[in-house]
Amino acid sequence: MANETETAAMHRAVALAVSALGRTAPNPVVGAVILDAGGNVAGEGRHVFAEVDHAETAALKQAGERARGGTAVVTLEPCARHGRTPSCALTLVEAGVVRVVYAVPDPNPAQSGGAEVLRASGVDVEAGLLHDEAARDNEAWLVAVRERRPFVTWKYAASLDGRTSAADGSSKWVTGPEARADVHRIRNEVDAVAVGISTVLADDPQLTVRFGETLHERQPLRVVVDSTARTPLDARVLDGSARTLVATTGAAPAERVEALRATGAEVVVLPAAGDGHTSVEALLAHLFAAGVVHLLVEGGPKLAGTLVDARLVDRVLGYVAPVAIGSGRPTLDNVGAPTIDDAWRLRLDDVTRLGDDVRMIWRPV
Ligand code: AOF
Ligand code: ZN
Protein backbone atom coordinates (compact mmCIF):
# COMPACT_ATOMS: atom_id res chain seq x y z
CA MET A 1 0.00 0.00 0.00
CA ALA A 2 1.21 3.48 -0.85
CA ASN A 3 2.26 5.54 2.18
CA GLU A 4 1.47 9.21 2.88
CA THR A 5 4.71 10.45 1.31
CA GLU A 6 3.91 8.57 -1.90
CA THR A 7 0.35 9.90 -1.92
CA ALA A 8 1.63 13.47 -1.52
CA ALA A 9 4.14 12.81 -4.31
CA MET A 10 1.33 11.55 -6.57
CA HIS A 11 -0.70 14.72 -5.92
CA ARG A 12 2.38 16.68 -7.00
CA ALA A 13 2.86 14.43 -10.06
CA VAL A 14 -0.76 15.02 -11.11
CA ALA A 15 -0.23 18.80 -10.76
CA LEU A 16 2.94 18.56 -12.88
CA ALA A 17 1.02 16.64 -15.55
CA VAL A 18 -1.82 19.19 -15.59
CA SER A 19 0.65 22.04 -16.01
CA ALA A 20 1.57 20.61 -19.43
CA LEU A 21 -1.99 20.29 -20.81
CA GLY A 22 -2.02 21.50 -24.42
CA ARG A 23 1.70 20.95 -24.93
CA THR A 24 2.03 17.16 -25.14
CA ALA A 25 0.04 16.08 -28.22
CA PRO A 26 0.14 13.47 -29.65
CA ASN A 27 1.43 12.23 -26.29
CA PRO A 28 -0.27 12.08 -22.88
CA VAL A 29 0.23 14.48 -19.99
CA VAL A 30 2.48 12.73 -17.48
CA GLY A 31 4.05 13.87 -14.20
CA ALA A 32 6.68 12.05 -12.12
CA VAL A 33 8.33 12.49 -8.72
CA ILE A 34 11.42 10.55 -7.57
CA LEU A 35 11.69 9.90 -3.82
CA ASP A 36 15.14 8.93 -2.47
CA ALA A 37 15.63 5.92 -0.18
CA GLY A 38 14.69 8.09 2.80
CA GLY A 39 11.42 9.26 1.21
CA ASN A 40 12.61 12.79 0.37
CA VAL A 41 11.80 14.38 -3.00
CA ALA A 42 14.91 13.97 -5.16
CA GLY A 43 13.52 14.94 -8.57
CA GLU A 44 10.44 16.10 -10.43
CA GLY A 45 9.51 15.91 -14.09
CA ARG A 46 6.73 16.32 -16.57
CA HIS A 47 6.39 15.61 -20.26
CA VAL A 48 6.26 18.42 -22.84
CA PHE A 49 6.33 17.13 -26.43
CA ALA A 50 8.86 19.66 -27.70
CA GLU A 51 11.24 18.80 -24.86
CA VAL A 52 11.15 15.08 -25.87
CA ASP A 53 12.01 13.54 -22.43
CA HIS A 54 9.29 11.49 -20.80
CA ALA A 55 8.32 12.62 -17.28
CA GLU A 56 10.25 9.78 -15.58
CA THR A 57 13.46 10.59 -17.46
CA ALA A 58 13.16 14.29 -16.67
CA ALA A 59 12.68 13.49 -12.97
CA LEU A 60 15.57 10.98 -12.96
CA LYS A 61 17.90 13.60 -14.48
CA GLN A 62 17.14 15.86 -11.52
CA ALA A 63 17.51 13.08 -8.96
CA GLY A 64 20.84 11.73 -10.27
CA GLU A 65 22.45 9.24 -7.85
CA ARG A 66 19.76 9.95 -5.24
CA ALA A 67 17.35 7.75 -7.25
CA ARG A 68 19.31 4.61 -6.20
CA GLY A 69 17.21 2.65 -3.70
CA GLY A 70 14.36 5.13 -4.16
CA THR A 71 10.77 5.18 -5.44
CA ALA A 72 9.32 6.62 -8.65
CA VAL A 73 5.77 8.02 -8.39
CA VAL A 74 4.25 8.47 -11.89
CA THR A 75 0.78 9.37 -13.17
CA LEU A 76 1.00 6.86 -16.08
CA GLU A 77 2.48 3.37 -16.25
CA PRO A 78 6.12 3.78 -17.42
CA CYS A 79 6.58 2.93 -21.10
CA ALA A 80 7.91 -0.52 -21.95
CA ARG A 81 9.75 0.00 -25.22
CA HIS A 82 12.17 2.31 -27.02
CA GLY A 83 10.14 4.79 -29.10
CA ARG A 84 11.09 8.42 -29.57
CA THR A 85 12.92 7.95 -26.25
CA PRO A 86 14.41 4.89 -24.48
CA SER A 87 12.07 2.71 -22.40
CA CYS A 88 11.27 4.45 -19.10
CA ALA A 89 10.82 1.07 -17.37
CA LEU A 90 14.42 0.12 -18.24
CA THR A 91 15.73 3.62 -17.46
CA LEU A 92 14.16 3.39 -13.99
CA VAL A 93 15.76 -0.03 -13.41
CA GLU A 94 19.18 1.27 -14.53
CA ALA A 95 18.85 4.23 -12.18
CA GLY A 96 18.44 1.80 -9.27
CA VAL A 97 14.83 2.61 -8.42
CA VAL A 98 13.43 -0.23 -6.27
CA ARG A 99 9.75 0.74 -6.20
CA VAL A 100 7.37 2.30 -8.76
CA VAL A 101 3.92 3.62 -7.92
CA TYR A 102 1.77 4.63 -10.90
CA ALA A 103 -1.82 5.85 -11.23
CA VAL A 104 -3.17 4.76 -14.64
CA PRO A 105 -2.23 1.77 -16.86
CA ASP A 106 -0.91 2.70 -20.32
CA PRO A 107 -3.55 1.70 -22.93
CA ASN A 108 -1.24 2.53 -25.85
CA PRO A 109 -0.56 -0.86 -27.48
CA ALA A 110 2.90 0.33 -28.54
CA GLN A 111 3.95 1.05 -24.96
CA SER A 112 1.86 -0.98 -22.50
CA GLY A 113 3.53 -3.67 -20.39
CA GLY A 114 5.96 -1.42 -18.51
CA ALA A 115 4.79 -2.83 -15.17
CA GLU A 116 5.78 -6.36 -16.30
CA VAL A 117 9.21 -5.13 -17.42
CA LEU A 118 9.74 -3.52 -14.00
CA ARG A 119 8.55 -6.58 -12.05
CA ALA A 120 10.75 -8.88 -14.14
CA SER A 121 13.71 -6.79 -12.98
CA GLY A 122 12.72 -7.17 -9.33
CA VAL A 123 11.12 -3.74 -8.89
CA ASP A 124 8.17 -3.53 -6.47
CA VAL A 125 5.26 -2.11 -8.52
CA GLU A 126 1.96 -0.68 -7.28
CA ALA A 127 -0.81 0.53 -9.62
CA GLY A 128 -3.90 2.67 -9.09
CA LEU A 129 -2.86 5.37 -6.59
CA LEU A 130 -5.07 8.47 -7.32
CA HIS A 131 -6.25 6.68 -10.47
CA ASP A 132 -9.40 8.76 -10.96
CA GLU A 133 -7.67 12.16 -10.60
CA ALA A 134 -4.88 11.19 -12.97
CA ALA A 135 -7.28 9.62 -15.49
CA ARG A 136 -9.54 12.69 -15.46
CA ASP A 137 -6.64 14.98 -16.25
CA ASN A 138 -5.47 12.68 -19.06
CA GLU A 139 -9.05 12.11 -20.24
CA ALA A 140 -8.53 13.52 -23.72
CA TRP A 141 -5.52 11.32 -24.47
CA LEU A 142 -7.07 8.19 -22.94
CA VAL A 143 -10.21 8.60 -25.09
CA ALA A 144 -8.19 9.51 -28.20
CA VAL A 145 -6.00 6.40 -27.91
CA ARG A 146 -9.06 4.17 -27.37
CA GLU A 147 -11.29 5.68 -30.08
CA ARG A 148 -8.49 6.58 -32.52
CA ARG A 149 -9.94 10.09 -32.93
CA PRO A 150 -9.50 13.35 -30.99
CA PHE A 151 -11.44 13.87 -27.76
CA VAL A 152 -14.13 16.43 -28.63
CA THR A 153 -15.23 19.23 -26.31
CA TRP A 154 -18.18 21.26 -27.62
CA LYS A 155 -18.33 24.74 -26.15
CA TYR A 156 -21.07 27.33 -26.49
CA ALA A 157 -21.86 30.69 -24.91
CA ALA A 158 -25.56 31.54 -24.91
CA SER A 159 -28.32 33.65 -23.47
CA LEU A 160 -30.55 32.11 -20.80
CA ASP A 161 -32.93 31.12 -23.59
CA GLY A 162 -30.21 29.26 -25.48
CA ARG A 163 -29.41 31.81 -28.22
CA THR A 164 -25.87 32.59 -29.36
CA SER A 165 -26.87 35.69 -31.33
CA ALA A 166 -29.85 37.94 -31.92
CA ALA A 167 -32.03 37.73 -35.04
CA ASP A 168 -29.87 40.35 -36.84
CA GLY A 169 -26.76 38.23 -36.17
CA SER A 170 -25.30 40.53 -33.51
CA SER A 171 -23.54 38.44 -30.87
CA LYS A 172 -20.81 40.58 -29.25
CA TRP A 173 -20.52 40.12 -25.50
CA VAL A 174 -23.31 37.67 -24.73
CA THR A 175 -21.19 36.44 -21.80
CA GLY A 176 -19.00 38.59 -19.55
CA PRO A 177 -15.21 39.00 -19.21
CA GLU A 178 -14.72 36.15 -16.70
CA ALA A 179 -16.42 33.63 -19.00
CA ARG A 180 -14.45 34.90 -22.00
CA ALA A 181 -11.17 34.59 -20.08
CA ASP A 182 -12.16 31.03 -19.13
CA VAL A 183 -12.60 30.16 -22.83
CA HIS A 184 -9.08 31.40 -23.55
CA ARG A 185 -7.73 29.29 -20.69
CA ILE A 186 -9.46 26.24 -22.20
CA ARG A 187 -8.24 27.01 -25.74
CA ASN A 188 -4.76 26.99 -24.20
CA GLU A 189 -5.25 23.39 -23.03
CA VAL A 190 -6.44 21.95 -26.36
CA ASP A 191 -4.61 21.11 -29.57
CA ALA A 192 -7.13 22.47 -32.09
CA VAL A 193 -10.16 24.78 -32.14
CA ALA A 194 -12.81 24.24 -34.83
CA VAL A 195 -15.72 26.27 -36.19
CA GLY A 196 -18.03 25.87 -39.17
CA ILE A 197 -17.96 28.26 -42.12
CA SER A 198 -21.26 29.89 -41.06
CA THR A 199 -19.61 31.02 -37.83
CA VAL A 200 -16.66 32.48 -39.76
CA LEU A 201 -19.08 34.38 -42.02
CA ALA A 202 -21.29 35.56 -39.13
CA ASP A 203 -18.77 36.32 -36.34
CA ASP A 204 -15.30 36.41 -37.97
CA PRO A 205 -13.60 34.86 -34.89
CA GLN A 206 -9.80 34.86 -34.58
CA LEU A 207 -9.75 31.59 -32.54
CA THR A 208 -6.46 32.37 -30.82
CA VAL A 209 -5.43 32.22 -27.15
CA ARG A 210 -5.21 35.75 -25.82
CA PHE A 211 -4.70 37.06 -22.32
CA GLY A 212 -6.13 40.56 -22.57
CA GLU A 213 -4.78 41.80 -25.91
CA THR A 214 -1.62 39.68 -25.71
CA LEU A 215 -1.33 36.71 -28.00
CA HIS A 216 -0.14 33.65 -26.04
CA GLU A 217 3.17 32.15 -27.22
CA ARG A 218 1.54 28.75 -27.90
CA GLN A 219 -1.52 28.61 -30.17
CA PRO A 220 -3.83 25.69 -30.97
CA LEU A 221 -4.41 24.77 -34.62
CA ARG A 222 -7.39 26.71 -36.01
CA VAL A 223 -9.79 24.56 -38.04
CA VAL A 224 -12.52 25.86 -40.36
CA VAL A 225 -15.00 23.26 -41.61
CA ASP A 226 -15.82 24.73 -45.00
CA SER A 227 -17.02 22.19 -47.57
CA THR A 228 -17.03 24.62 -50.52
CA ALA A 229 -14.07 26.84 -49.49
CA ARG A 230 -16.08 30.01 -48.88
CA THR A 231 -13.78 31.38 -46.14
CA PRO A 232 -13.14 35.07 -47.01
CA LEU A 233 -9.47 35.79 -47.68
CA ASP A 234 -9.58 38.63 -45.14
CA ALA A 235 -11.16 36.47 -42.40
CA ARG A 236 -9.39 36.86 -39.06
CA VAL A 237 -8.91 33.10 -38.90
CA LEU A 238 -6.49 33.51 -41.86
CA ASP A 239 -4.53 36.38 -40.24
CA GLY A 240 -1.33 34.36 -39.84
CA SER A 241 -1.29 34.67 -36.03
CA ALA A 242 -1.59 30.87 -35.70
CA ARG A 243 -1.70 27.84 -38.01
CA THR A 244 -5.01 27.29 -39.82
CA LEU A 245 -6.50 24.23 -41.50
CA VAL A 246 -9.47 24.57 -43.86
CA ALA A 247 -11.37 21.29 -44.27
CA THR A 248 -13.14 21.25 -47.65
CA THR A 249 -14.65 18.63 -49.96
CA GLY A 250 -14.41 17.87 -53.68
CA ALA A 251 -17.18 20.46 -54.19
CA ALA A 252 -14.74 23.30 -53.39
CA PRO A 253 -13.73 25.27 -56.53
CA ALA A 254 -10.01 24.76 -57.30
CA GLU A 255 -9.32 28.51 -57.53
CA ARG A 256 -10.80 29.07 -54.06
CA VAL A 257 -8.62 26.28 -52.66
CA GLU A 258 -5.54 27.87 -54.28
CA ALA A 259 -6.46 31.32 -52.97
CA LEU A 260 -6.83 29.97 -49.43
CA ARG A 261 -3.49 28.14 -49.68
CA ALA A 262 -1.86 31.39 -50.82
CA THR A 263 -2.74 32.93 -47.43
CA GLY A 264 -0.59 30.28 -45.75
CA ALA A 265 -3.50 28.11 -44.63
CA GLU A 266 -3.39 24.36 -45.07
CA VAL A 267 -6.36 23.16 -47.13
CA VAL A 268 -7.44 19.51 -47.08
CA VAL A 269 -10.04 17.92 -49.31
CA LEU A 270 -12.03 15.39 -47.31
CA PRO A 271 -14.97 13.12 -48.18
CA ALA A 272 -18.42 14.72 -48.03
CA ALA A 273 -21.29 13.38 -45.94
CA GLY A 274 -24.67 12.61 -47.54
CA ASP A 275 -25.79 16.24 -47.20
CA GLY A 276 -22.66 17.56 -48.96
CA HIS A 277 -20.99 18.86 -45.80
CA THR A 278 -17.49 17.79 -44.85
CA SER A 279 -17.77 14.41 -43.14
CA VAL A 280 -17.09 14.91 -39.43
CA GLU A 281 -15.81 11.34 -39.17
CA ALA A 282 -13.26 12.09 -41.93
CA LEU A 283 -12.38 15.38 -40.24
CA LEU A 284 -11.69 13.69 -36.89
CA ALA A 285 -9.66 10.93 -38.59
CA HIS A 286 -7.59 13.57 -40.39
CA LEU A 287 -6.98 15.56 -37.20
CA PHE A 288 -6.05 12.44 -35.20
CA ALA A 289 -3.53 11.45 -37.88
CA ALA A 290 -2.14 14.99 -37.63
CA GLY A 291 -1.57 14.50 -33.89
CA VAL A 292 -4.58 16.35 -32.48
CA VAL A 293 -5.59 14.75 -29.17
CA HIS A 294 -8.13 17.33 -27.94
CA LEU A 295 -10.41 19.27 -30.29
CA LEU A 296 -12.50 22.18 -29.03
CA VAL A 297 -15.57 22.82 -31.20
CA GLU A 298 -16.86 26.37 -30.80
CA GLY A 299 -19.87 26.18 -33.11
CA GLY A 300 -21.82 26.95 -35.03
CA PRO A 301 -25.06 25.08 -34.51
CA LYS A 302 -24.71 22.97 -37.68
CA LEU A 303 -21.20 21.68 -36.98
CA ALA A 304 -22.03 21.04 -33.30
CA GLY A 305 -25.35 19.44 -34.29
CA THR A 306 -23.67 17.10 -36.76
CA LEU A 307 -21.17 16.00 -34.11
CA VAL A 308 -23.93 15.53 -31.53
CA ASP A 309 -26.02 13.54 -34.01
CA ALA A 310 -23.03 11.27 -34.65
CA ARG A 311 -22.45 11.03 -30.84
CA LEU A 312 -18.92 12.32 -31.34
CA VAL A 313 -18.98 14.85 -28.48
CA ASP A 314 -17.23 13.74 -25.27
CA ARG A 315 -17.78 16.82 -23.12
CA VAL A 316 -19.99 19.91 -23.29
CA LEU A 317 -19.01 23.28 -21.81
CA GLY A 318 -21.99 25.62 -21.67
CA TYR A 319 -21.60 29.27 -20.64
CA VAL A 320 -24.98 30.82 -19.92
CA ALA A 321 -25.43 34.60 -19.55
CA PRO A 322 -28.21 36.50 -17.74
CA VAL A 323 -29.68 37.93 -20.93
CA ALA A 324 -32.86 36.91 -22.75
CA ILE A 325 -32.82 37.31 -26.55
CA GLY A 326 -35.89 35.40 -27.71
CA SER A 327 -34.88 34.86 -31.33
CA GLY A 328 -31.68 34.28 -33.27
CA ARG A 329 -29.16 31.48 -33.67
CA PRO A 330 -29.68 28.42 -31.41
CA THR A 331 -26.72 26.57 -29.87
CA LEU A 332 -27.57 23.40 -31.80
CA ASP A 333 -29.18 22.67 -35.14
CA ASN A 334 -29.34 19.65 -37.46
CA VAL A 335 -29.93 17.23 -34.61
CA GLY A 336 -32.33 14.46 -35.45
CA ALA A 337 -34.31 14.04 -32.21
CA PRO A 338 -37.94 14.38 -33.32
CA THR A 339 -39.17 12.94 -30.04
CA ILE A 340 -37.91 13.44 -26.49
CA ASP A 341 -37.00 9.76 -26.10
CA ASP A 342 -34.40 10.22 -28.85
CA ALA A 343 -32.83 13.28 -27.24
CA TRP A 344 -29.17 13.11 -26.22
CA ARG A 345 -28.95 12.65 -22.44
CA LEU A 346 -25.97 13.86 -20.45
CA ARG A 347 -24.97 14.06 -16.83
CA LEU A 348 -24.10 17.31 -15.09
CA ASP A 349 -20.49 17.18 -13.87
CA ASP A 350 -19.82 20.72 -12.68
CA VAL A 351 -21.42 24.13 -12.18
CA THR A 352 -19.21 27.19 -11.68
CA ARG A 353 -20.20 30.81 -11.35
CA LEU A 354 -18.07 33.13 -13.50
CA GLY A 355 -19.00 36.72 -12.73
CA ASP A 356 -22.68 37.01 -13.67
CA ASP A 357 -22.50 33.95 -15.93
CA VAL A 358 -22.67 30.24 -15.16
CA ARG A 359 -20.43 27.55 -16.65
CA MET A 360 -21.80 24.04 -16.77
CA ILE A 361 -19.89 20.92 -17.74
CA TRP A 362 -21.82 17.91 -18.99
CA ARG A 363 -20.66 14.50 -20.17
CA PRO A 364 -22.63 11.87 -22.10
CA VAL A 365 -24.04 9.13 -19.87
C1 AOF B 1 5.14 10.51 -23.06
N1 AOF B 1 5.58 11.09 -21.93
O1 AOF B 1 6.14 11.04 -19.82
C2 AOF B 1 5.37 9.07 -20.80
C3 AOF B 1 4.87 8.45 -21.98
O2 AOF B 1 6.81 8.19 -28.87
P1 AOF B 1 7.38 8.15 -27.51
O3 AOF B 1 8.62 7.34 -27.38
O4 AOF B 1 7.56 9.53 -26.90
O5 AOF B 1 6.33 7.38 -26.60
C4 AOF B 1 5.07 7.90 -26.35
C5 AOF B 1 4.31 6.91 -25.49
O6 AOF B 1 5.01 6.58 -24.30
C6 AOF B 1 2.99 7.47 -25.00
O7 AOF B 1 1.98 7.31 -25.96
C7 AOF B 1 2.71 6.63 -23.77
O8 AOF B 1 2.13 5.40 -24.14
C8 AOF B 1 4.11 6.35 -23.22
N2 AOF B 1 4.48 7.14 -22.00
N3 AOF B 1 4.78 9.23 -23.08
O9 AOF B 1 5.05 11.17 -24.08
C9 AOF B 1 5.72 10.44 -20.81
N4 AOF B 1 5.52 8.39 -19.66
ZN1 ZN C 1 8.45 6.63 -21.12
PDB file of C-alpha atoms in Angstrom, residues 153-158 173-190 192-195 205-212 216 218-220 294 296-299 315 317-320 354 357-360:
ATOM      1  CA  THR A 153     -15.230  19.234 -26.310  1.00  0.00           C
ATOM      2  CA  TRP A 154     -18.178  21.255 -27.618  1.00  0.00           C
ATOM      3  CA  LYS A 155     -18.333  24.740 -26.146  1.00  0.00           C
ATOM      4  CA  TYR A 156     -21.069  27.327 -26.488  1.00  0.00           C
ATOM      5  CA  ALA A 157     -21.860  30.692 -24.909  1.00  0.00           C
ATOM      6  CA  ALA A 158     -25.555  31.540 -24.912  1.00  0.00           C
ATOM      7  CA  TRP A 173     -20.518  40.117 -25.501  1.00  0.00           C
ATOM      8  CA  VAL A 174     -23.309  37.673 -24.726  1.00  0.00           C
ATOM      9  CA  THR A 175     -21.186  36.438 -21.803  1.00  0.00           C
ATOM     10  CA  GLY A 176     -19.002  38.592 -19.553  1.00  0.00           C
ATOM     11  CA  PRO A 177     -15.206  38.997 -19.208  1.00  0.00           C
ATOM     12  CA  GLU A 178     -14.723  36.147 -16.698  1.00  0.00           C
ATOM     13  CA  ALA A 179     -16.422  33.627 -18.999  1.00  0.00           C
ATOM     14  CA  ARG A 180     -14.452  34.896 -21.996  1.00  0.00           C
ATOM     15  CA  ALA A 181     -11.174  34.589 -20.076  1.00  0.00           C
ATOM     16  CA  ASP A 182     -12.156  31.030 -19.134  1.00  0.00           C
ATOM     17  CA  VAL A 183     -12.603  30.163 -22.827  1.00  0.00           C
ATOM     18  CA  HIS A 184      -9.082  31.404 -23.554  1.00  0.00           C
ATOM     19  CA  ARG A 185      -7.734  29.286 -20.686  1.00  0.00           C
ATOM     20  CA  ILE A 186      -9.464  26.243 -22.196  1.00  0.00           C
ATOM     21  CA  ARG A 187      -8.236  27.006 -25.735  1.00  0.00           C
ATOM     22  CA  ASN A 188      -4.758  26.991 -24.198  1.00  0.00           C
ATOM     23  CA  GLU A 189      -5.253  23.392 -23.033  1.00  0.00           C
ATOM     24  CA  VAL A 190      -6.442  21.950 -26.355  1.00  0.00           C
ATOM     25  CA  ALA A 192      -7.126  22.466 -32.091  1.00  0.00           C
ATOM     26  CA  VAL A 193     -10.161  24.780 -32.145  1.00  0.00           C
ATOM     27  CA  ALA A 194     -12.813  24.241 -34.830  1.00  0.00           C
ATOM     28  CA  VAL A 195     -15.716  26.267 -36.190  1.00  0.00           C
ATOM     29  CA  PRO A 205     -13.603  34.857 -34.889  1.00  0.00           C
ATOM     30  CA  GLN A 206      -9.795  34.856 -34.576  1.00  0.00           C
ATOM     31  CA  LEU A 207      -9.752  31.589 -32.542  1.00  0.00           C
ATOM     32  CA  THR A 208      -6.458  32.365 -30.820  1.00  0.00           C
ATOM     33  CA  VAL A 209      -5.431  32.218 -27.155  1.00  0.00           C
ATOM     34  CA  ARG A 210      -5.212  35.752 -25.823  1.00  0.00           C
ATOM     35  CA  PHE A 211      -4.698  37.065 -22.315  1.00  0.00           C
ATOM     36  CA  GLY A 212      -6.127  40.557 -22.575  1.00  0.00           C
ATOM     37  CA  HIS A 216      -0.141  33.649 -26.039  1.00  0.00           C
ATOM     38  CA  ARG A 218       1.538  28.750 -27.904  1.00  0.00           C
ATOM     39  CA  GLN A 219      -1.522  28.610 -30.167  1.00  0.00           C
ATOM     40  CA  PRO A 220      -3.828  25.691 -30.972  1.00  0.00           C
ATOM     41  CA  HIS A 294      -8.128  17.325 -27.935  1.00  0.00           C
ATOM     42  CA  LEU A 296     -12.500  22.180 -29.034  1.00  0.00           C
ATOM     43  CA  VAL A 297     -15.572  22.820 -31.198  1.00  0.00           C
ATOM     44  CA  GLU A 298     -16.855  26.370 -30.799  1.00  0.00           C
ATOM     45  CA  GLY A 299     -19.869  26.178 -33.108  1.00  0.00           C
ATOM     46  CA  ARG A 315     -17.780  16.824 -23.119  1.00  0.00           C
ATOM     47  CA  LEU A 317     -19.014  23.277 -21.813  1.00  0.00           C
ATOM     48  CA  GLY A 318     -21.989  25.620 -21.675  1.00  0.00           C
ATOM     49  CA  TYR A 319     -21.599  29.266 -20.642  1.00  0.00           C
ATOM     50  CA  VAL A 320     -24.976  30.825 -19.922  1.00  0.00           C
ATOM     51  CA  LEU A 354     -18.065  33.129 -13.498  1.00  0.00           C
ATOM     52  CA  ASP A 357     -22.497  33.950 -15.931  1.00  0.00           C
ATOM     53  CA  VAL A 358     -22.669  30.239 -15.163  1.00  0.00           C
ATOM     54  CA  ARG A 359     -20.427  27.553 -16.654  1.00  0.00           C
ATOM     55  CA  MET A 360     -21.803  24.039 -16.770  1.00  0.00           C
TER      56      MET A 360
END
